[in-house]
mmCIF file of N, CA, C and O in Angstrom:
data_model
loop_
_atom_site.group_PDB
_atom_site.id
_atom_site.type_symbol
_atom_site.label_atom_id
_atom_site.label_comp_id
_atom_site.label_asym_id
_atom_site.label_seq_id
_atom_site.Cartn_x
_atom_site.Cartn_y
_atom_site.Cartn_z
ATOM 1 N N UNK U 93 -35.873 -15.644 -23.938
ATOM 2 C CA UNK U 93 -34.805 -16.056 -23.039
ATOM 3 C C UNK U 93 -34.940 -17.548 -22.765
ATOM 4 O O UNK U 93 -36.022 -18.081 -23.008
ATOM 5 N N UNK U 94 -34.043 -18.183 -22.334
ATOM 6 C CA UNK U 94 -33.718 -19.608 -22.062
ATOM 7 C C UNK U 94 -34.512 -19.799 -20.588
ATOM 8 O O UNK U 94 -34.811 -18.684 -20.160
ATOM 9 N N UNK U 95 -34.892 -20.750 -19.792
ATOM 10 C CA UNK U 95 -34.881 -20.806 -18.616
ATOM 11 C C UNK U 95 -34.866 -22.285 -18.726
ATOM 12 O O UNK U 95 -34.851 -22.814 -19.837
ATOM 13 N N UNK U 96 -34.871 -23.161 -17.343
ATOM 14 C CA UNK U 96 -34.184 -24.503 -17.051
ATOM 15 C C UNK U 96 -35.856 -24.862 -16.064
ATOM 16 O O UNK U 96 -36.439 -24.279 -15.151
ATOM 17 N N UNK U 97 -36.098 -26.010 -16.800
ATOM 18 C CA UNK U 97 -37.066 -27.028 -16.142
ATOM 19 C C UNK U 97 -36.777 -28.112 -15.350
ATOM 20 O O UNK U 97 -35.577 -28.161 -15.082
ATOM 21 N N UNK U 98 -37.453 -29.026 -14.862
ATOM 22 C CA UNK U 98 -36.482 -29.753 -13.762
ATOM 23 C C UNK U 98 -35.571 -30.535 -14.726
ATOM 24 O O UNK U 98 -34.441 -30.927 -14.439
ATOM 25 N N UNK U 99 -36.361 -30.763 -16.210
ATOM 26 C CA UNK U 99 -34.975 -32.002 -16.886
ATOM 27 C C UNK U 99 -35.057 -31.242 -18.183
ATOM 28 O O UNK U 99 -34.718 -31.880 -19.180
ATOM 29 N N UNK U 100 -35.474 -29.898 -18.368
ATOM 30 C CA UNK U 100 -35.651 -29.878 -19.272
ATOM 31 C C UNK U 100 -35.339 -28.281 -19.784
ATOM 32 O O UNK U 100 -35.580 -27.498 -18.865
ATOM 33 N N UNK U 101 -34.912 -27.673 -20.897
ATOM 34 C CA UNK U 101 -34.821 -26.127 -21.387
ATOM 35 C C UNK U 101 -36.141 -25.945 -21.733
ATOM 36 O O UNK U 101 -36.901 -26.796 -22.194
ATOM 37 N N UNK U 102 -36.410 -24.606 -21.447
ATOM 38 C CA UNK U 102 -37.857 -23.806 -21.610
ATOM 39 C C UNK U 102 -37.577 -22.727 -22.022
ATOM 40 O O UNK U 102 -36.751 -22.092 -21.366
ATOM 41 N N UNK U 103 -38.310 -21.939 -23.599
ATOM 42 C CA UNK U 103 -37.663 -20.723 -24.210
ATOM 43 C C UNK U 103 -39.005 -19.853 -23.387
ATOM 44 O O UNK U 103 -40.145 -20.311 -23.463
ATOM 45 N N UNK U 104 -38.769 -18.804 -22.755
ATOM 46 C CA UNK U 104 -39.409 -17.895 -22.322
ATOM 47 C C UNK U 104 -39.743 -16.920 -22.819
ATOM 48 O O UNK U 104 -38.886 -16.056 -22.634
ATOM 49 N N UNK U 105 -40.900 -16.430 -23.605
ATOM 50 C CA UNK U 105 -40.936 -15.220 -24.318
ATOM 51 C C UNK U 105 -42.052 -14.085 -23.472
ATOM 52 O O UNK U 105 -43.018 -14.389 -22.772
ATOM 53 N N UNK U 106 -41.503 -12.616 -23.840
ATOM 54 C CA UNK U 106 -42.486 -11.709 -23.162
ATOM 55 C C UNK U 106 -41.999 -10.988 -24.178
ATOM 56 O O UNK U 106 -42.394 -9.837 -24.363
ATOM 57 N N UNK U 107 -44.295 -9.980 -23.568
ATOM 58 C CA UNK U 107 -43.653 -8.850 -25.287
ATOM 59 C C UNK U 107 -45.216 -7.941 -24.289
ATOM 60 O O UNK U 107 -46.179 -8.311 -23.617
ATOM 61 N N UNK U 108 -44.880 -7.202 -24.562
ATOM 62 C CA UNK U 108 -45.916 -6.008 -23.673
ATOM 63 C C UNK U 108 -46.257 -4.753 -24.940
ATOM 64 O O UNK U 108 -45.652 -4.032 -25.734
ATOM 65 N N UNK U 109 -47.710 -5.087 -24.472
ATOM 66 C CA UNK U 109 -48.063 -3.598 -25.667
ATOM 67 C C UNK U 109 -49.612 -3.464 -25.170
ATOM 68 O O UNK U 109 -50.189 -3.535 -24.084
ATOM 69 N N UNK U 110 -49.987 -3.234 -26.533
ATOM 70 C CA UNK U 110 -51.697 -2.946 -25.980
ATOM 71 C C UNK U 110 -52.296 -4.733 -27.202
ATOM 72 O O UNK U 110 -51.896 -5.430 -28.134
ATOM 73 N N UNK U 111 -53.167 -4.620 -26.471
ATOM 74 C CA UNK U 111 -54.307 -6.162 -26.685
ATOM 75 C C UNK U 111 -55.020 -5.753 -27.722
ATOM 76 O O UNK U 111 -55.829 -4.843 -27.540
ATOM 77 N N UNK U 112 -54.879 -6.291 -28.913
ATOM 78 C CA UNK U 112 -56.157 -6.391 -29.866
ATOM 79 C C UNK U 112 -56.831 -7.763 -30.013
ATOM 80 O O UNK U 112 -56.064 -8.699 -30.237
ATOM 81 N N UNK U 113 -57.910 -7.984 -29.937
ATOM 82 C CA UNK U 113 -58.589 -9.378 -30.162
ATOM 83 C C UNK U 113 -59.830 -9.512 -30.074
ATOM 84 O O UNK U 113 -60.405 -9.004 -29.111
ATOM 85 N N UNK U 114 -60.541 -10.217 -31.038
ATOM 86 C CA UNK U 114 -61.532 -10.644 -31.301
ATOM 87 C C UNK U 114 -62.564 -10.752 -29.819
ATOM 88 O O UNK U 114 -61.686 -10.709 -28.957
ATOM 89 N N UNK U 115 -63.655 -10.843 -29.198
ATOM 90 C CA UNK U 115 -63.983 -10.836 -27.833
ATOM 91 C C UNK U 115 -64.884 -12.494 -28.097
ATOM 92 O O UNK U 115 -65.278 -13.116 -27.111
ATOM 93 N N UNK U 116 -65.021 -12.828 -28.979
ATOM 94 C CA UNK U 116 -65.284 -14.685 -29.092
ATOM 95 C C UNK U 116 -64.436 -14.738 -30.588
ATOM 96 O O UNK U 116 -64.168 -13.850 -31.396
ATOM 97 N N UNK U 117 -64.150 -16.180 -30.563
ATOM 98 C CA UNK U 117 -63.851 -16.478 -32.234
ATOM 99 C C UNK U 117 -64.971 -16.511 -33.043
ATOM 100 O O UNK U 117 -66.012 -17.060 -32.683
ATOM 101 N N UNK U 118 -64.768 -15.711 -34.600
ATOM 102 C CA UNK U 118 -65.055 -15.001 -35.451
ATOM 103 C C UNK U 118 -65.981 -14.120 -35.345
ATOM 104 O O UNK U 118 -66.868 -13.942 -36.179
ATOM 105 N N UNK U 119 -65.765 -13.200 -33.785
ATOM 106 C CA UNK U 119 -66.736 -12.165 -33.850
ATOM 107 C C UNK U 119 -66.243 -10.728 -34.288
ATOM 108 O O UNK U 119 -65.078 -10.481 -33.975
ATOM 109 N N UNK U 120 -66.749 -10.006 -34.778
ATOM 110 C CA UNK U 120 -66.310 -8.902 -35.830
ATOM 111 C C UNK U 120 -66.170 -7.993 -34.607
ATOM 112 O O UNK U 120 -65.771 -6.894 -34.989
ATOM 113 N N UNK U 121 -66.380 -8.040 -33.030
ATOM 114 C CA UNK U 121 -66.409 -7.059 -31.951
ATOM 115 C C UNK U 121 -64.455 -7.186 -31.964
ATOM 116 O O UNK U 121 -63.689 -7.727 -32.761
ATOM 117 N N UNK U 122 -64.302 -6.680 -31.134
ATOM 118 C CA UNK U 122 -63.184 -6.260 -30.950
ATOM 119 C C UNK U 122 -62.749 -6.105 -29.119
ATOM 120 O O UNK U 122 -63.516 -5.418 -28.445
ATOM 121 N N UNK U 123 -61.859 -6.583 -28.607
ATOM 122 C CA UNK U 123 -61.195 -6.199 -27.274
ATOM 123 C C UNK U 123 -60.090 -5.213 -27.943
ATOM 124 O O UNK U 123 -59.714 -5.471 -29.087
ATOM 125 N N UNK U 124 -59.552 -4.069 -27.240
ATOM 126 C CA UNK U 124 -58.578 -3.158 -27.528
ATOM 127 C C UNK U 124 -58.234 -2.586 -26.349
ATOM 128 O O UNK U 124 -58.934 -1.639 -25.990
ATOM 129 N N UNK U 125 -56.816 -3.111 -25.256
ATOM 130 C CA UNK U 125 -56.960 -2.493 -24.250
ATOM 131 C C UNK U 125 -55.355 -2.076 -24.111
ATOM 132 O O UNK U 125 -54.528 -2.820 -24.639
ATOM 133 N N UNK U 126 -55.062 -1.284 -23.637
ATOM 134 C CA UNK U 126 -53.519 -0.845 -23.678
ATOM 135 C C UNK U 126 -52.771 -1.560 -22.271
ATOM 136 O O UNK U 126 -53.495 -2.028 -21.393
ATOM 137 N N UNK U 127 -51.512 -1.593 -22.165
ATOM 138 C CA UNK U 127 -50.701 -1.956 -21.219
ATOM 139 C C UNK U 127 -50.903 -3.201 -21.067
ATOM 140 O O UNK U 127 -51.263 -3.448 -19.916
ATOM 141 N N UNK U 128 -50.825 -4.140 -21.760
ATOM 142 C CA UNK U 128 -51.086 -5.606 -21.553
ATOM 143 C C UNK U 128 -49.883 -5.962 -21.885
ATOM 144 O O UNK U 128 -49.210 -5.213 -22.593
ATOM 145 N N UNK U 129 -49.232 -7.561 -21.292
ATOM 146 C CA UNK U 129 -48.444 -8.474 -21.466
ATOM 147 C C UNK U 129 -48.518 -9.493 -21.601
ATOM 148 O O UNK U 129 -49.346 -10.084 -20.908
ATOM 149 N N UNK U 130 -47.685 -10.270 -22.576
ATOM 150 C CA UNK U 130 -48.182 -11.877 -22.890
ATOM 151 C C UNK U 130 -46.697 -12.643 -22.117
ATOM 152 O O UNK U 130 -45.639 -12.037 -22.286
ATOM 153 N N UNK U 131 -46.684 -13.257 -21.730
ATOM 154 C CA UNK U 131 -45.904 -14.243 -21.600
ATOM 155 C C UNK U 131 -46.519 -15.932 -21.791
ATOM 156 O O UNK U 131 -47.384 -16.635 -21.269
ATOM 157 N N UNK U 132 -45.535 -16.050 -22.816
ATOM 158 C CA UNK U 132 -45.710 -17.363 -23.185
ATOM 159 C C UNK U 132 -44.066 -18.229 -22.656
ATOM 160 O O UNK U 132 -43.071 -17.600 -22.297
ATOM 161 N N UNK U 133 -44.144 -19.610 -22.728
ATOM 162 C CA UNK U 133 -43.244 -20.697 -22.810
ATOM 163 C C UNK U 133 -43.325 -21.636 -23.899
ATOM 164 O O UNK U 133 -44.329 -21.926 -24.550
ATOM 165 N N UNK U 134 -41.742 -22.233 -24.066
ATOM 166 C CA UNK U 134 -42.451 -23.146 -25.211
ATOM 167 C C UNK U 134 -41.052 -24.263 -24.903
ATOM 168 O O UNK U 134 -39.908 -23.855 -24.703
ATOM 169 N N UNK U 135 -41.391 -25.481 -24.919
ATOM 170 C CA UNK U 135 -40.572 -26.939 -24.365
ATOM 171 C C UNK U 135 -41.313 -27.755 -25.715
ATOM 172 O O UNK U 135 -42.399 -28.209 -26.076
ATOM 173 N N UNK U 136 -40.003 -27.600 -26.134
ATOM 174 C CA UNK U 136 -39.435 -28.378 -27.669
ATOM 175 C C UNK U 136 -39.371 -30.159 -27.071
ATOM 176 O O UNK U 136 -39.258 -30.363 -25.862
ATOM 177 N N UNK U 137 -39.434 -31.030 -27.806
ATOM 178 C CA UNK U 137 -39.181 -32.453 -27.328
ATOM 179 C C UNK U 137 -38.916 -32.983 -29.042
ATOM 180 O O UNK U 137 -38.932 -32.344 -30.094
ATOM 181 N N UNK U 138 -38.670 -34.474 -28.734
ATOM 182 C CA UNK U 138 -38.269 -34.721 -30.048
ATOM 183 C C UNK U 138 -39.458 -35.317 -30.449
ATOM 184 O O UNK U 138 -39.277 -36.017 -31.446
ATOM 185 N N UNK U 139 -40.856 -35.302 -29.965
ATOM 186 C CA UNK U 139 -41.899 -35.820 -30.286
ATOM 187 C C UNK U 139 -43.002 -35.213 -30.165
ATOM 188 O O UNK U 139 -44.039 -35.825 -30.420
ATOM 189 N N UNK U 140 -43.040 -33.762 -29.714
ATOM 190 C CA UNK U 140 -43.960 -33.017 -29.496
ATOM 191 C C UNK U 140 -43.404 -31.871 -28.761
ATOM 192 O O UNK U 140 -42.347 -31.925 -28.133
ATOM 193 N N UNK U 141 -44.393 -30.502 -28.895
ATOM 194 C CA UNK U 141 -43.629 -29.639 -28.621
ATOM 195 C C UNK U 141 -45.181 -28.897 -27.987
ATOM 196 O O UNK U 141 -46.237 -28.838 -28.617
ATOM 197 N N UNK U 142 -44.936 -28.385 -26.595
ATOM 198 C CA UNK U 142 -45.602 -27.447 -25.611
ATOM 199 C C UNK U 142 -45.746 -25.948 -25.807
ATOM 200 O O UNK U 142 -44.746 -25.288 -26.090
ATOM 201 N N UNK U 143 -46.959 -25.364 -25.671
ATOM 202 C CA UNK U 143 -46.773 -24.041 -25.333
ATOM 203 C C UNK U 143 -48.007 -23.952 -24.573
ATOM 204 O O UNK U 143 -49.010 -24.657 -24.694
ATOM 205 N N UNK U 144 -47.752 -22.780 -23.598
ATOM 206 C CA UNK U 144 -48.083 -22.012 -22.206
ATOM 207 C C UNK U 144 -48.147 -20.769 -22.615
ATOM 208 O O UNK U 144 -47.184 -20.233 -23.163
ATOM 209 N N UNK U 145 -49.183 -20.211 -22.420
ATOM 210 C CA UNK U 145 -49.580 -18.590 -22.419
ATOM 211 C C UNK U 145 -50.508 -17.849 -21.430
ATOM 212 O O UNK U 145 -51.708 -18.064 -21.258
ATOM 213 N N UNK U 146 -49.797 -17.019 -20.867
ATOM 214 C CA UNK U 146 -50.754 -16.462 -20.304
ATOM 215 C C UNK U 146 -50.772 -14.282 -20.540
ATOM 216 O O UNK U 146 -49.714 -13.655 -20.602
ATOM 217 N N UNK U 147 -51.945 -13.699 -20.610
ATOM 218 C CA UNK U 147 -51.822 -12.815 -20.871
ATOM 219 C C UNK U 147 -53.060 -11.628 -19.979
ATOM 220 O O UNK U 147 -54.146 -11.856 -19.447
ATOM 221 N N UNK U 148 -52.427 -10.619 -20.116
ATOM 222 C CA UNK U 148 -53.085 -9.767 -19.371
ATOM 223 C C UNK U 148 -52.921 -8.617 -18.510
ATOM 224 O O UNK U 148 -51.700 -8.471 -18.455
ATOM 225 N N UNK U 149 -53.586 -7.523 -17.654
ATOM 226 C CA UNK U 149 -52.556 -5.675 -17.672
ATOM 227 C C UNK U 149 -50.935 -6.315 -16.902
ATOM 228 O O UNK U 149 -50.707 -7.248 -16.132
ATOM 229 N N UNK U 150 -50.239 -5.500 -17.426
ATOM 230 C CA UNK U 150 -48.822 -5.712 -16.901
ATOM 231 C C UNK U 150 -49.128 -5.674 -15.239
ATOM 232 O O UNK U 150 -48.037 -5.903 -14.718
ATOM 233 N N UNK U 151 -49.684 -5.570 -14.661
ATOM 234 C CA UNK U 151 -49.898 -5.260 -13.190
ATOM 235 C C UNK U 151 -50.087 -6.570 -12.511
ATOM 236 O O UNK U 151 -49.612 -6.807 -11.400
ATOM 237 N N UNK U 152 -51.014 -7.683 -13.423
ATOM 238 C CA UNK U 152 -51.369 -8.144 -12.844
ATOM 239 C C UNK U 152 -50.373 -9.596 -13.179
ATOM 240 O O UNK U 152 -50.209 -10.510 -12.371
ATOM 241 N N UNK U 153 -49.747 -9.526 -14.645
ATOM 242 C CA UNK U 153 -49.151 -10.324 -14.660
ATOM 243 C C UNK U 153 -47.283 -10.285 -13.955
ATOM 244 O O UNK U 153 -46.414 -11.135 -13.764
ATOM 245 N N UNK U 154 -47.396 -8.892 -13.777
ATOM 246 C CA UNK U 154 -45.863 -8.566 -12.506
ATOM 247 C C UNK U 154 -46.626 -9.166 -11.071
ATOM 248 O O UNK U 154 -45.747 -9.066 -10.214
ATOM 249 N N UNK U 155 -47.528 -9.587 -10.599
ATOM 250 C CA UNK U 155 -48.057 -10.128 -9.572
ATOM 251 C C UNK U 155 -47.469 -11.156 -9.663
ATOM 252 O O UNK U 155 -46.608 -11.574 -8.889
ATOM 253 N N UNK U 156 -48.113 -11.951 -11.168
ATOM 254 C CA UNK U 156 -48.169 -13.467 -11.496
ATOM 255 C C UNK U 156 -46.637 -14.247 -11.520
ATOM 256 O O UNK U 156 -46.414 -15.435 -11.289
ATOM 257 N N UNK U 157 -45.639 -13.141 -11.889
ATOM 258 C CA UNK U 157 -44.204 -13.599 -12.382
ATOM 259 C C UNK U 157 -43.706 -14.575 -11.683
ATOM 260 O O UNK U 157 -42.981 -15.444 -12.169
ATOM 261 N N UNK U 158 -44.015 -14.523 -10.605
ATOM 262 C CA UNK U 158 -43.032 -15.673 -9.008
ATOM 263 C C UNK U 158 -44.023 -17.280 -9.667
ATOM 264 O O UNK U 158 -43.483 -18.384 -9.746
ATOM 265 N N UNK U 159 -45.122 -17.080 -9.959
ATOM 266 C CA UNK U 159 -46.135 -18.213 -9.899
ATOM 267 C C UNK U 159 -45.248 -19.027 -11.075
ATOM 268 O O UNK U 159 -44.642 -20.097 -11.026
ATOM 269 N N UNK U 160 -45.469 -17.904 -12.311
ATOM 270 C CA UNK U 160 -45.093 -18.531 -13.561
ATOM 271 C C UNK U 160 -43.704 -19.229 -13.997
ATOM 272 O O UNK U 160 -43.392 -20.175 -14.720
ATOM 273 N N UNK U 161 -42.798 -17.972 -12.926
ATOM 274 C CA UNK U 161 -41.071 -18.653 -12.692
ATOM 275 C C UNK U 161 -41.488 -20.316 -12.183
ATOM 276 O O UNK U 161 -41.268 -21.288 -12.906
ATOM 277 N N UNK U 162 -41.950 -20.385 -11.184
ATOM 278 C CA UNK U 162 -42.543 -21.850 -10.271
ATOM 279 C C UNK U 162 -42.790 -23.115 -11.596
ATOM 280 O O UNK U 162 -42.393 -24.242 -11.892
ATOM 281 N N UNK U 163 -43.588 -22.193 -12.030
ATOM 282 C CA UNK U 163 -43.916 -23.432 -13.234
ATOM 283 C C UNK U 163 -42.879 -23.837 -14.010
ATOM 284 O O UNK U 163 -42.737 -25.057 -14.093
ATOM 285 N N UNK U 164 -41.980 -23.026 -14.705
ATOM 286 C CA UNK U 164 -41.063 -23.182 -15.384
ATOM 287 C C UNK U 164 -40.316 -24.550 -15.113
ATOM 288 O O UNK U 164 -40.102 -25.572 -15.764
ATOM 289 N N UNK U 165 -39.943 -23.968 -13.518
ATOM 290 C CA UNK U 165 -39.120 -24.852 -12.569
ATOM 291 C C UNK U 165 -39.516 -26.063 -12.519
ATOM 292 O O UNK U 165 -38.567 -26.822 -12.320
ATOM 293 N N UNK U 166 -40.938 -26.810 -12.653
ATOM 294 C CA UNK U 166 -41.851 -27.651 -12.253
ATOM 295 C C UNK U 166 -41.755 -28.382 -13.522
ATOM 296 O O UNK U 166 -42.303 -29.484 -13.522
ATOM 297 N N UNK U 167 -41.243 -28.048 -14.477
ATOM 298 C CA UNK U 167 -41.482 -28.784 -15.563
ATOM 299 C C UNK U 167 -40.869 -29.841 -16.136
ATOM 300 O O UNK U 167 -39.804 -29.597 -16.702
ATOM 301 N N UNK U 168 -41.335 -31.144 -16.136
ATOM 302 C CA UNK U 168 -40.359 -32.130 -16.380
ATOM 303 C C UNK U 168 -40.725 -32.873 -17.140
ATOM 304 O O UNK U 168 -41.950 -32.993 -17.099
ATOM 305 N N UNK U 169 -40.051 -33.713 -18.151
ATOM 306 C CA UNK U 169 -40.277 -34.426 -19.534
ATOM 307 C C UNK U 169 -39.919 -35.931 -19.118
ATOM 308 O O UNK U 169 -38.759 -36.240 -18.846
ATOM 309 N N UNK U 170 -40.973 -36.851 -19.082
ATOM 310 C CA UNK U 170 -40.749 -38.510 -18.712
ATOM 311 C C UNK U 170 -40.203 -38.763 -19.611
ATOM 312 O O UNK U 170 -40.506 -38.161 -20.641
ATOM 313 N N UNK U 171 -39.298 -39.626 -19.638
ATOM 314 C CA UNK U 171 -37.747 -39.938 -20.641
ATOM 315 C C UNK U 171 -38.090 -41.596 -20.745
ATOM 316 O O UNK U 171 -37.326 -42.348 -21.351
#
């Protein structure tokens, strides 16, 4: 989805499932936990381009949603 920064468009993505991932980089262990959500952002520029992720149980990131809307809002590109 689209959302609006103070000067700027921000593509908002969410995707909810279960977590697979490595528990350090290139360790052969494994994290595997169900009901997780990622929400990421991403603010395109004509000289560089941003991304924001945060992830973790849907519970805690439906807590986080008001924080992360905030940020969205907060976001502004020096011109």
């Amino acid at each position: 989805s689209k959302a609006k920064g103070q000067n700027t468009e921000v593509t908002k993505v969410e995707l909810s499932g279960r977590y697979v991932a490595p528990v350090a980089p290139g360790s052969p262990d494994t994290v595997n936990k169900p009901d997780f959500e990622l929400v990421g952002l991403i603010v395109i520029t004509p000289d560089i381009s941003y991304f924001f992720k945060a992830v973790g149980p849907k519970a805690t990131m439906k807590a986080a949603a008001k924080d992360f809307d905030a940020l969205v809002a907060s976001i502004k590109l020096d011109k």
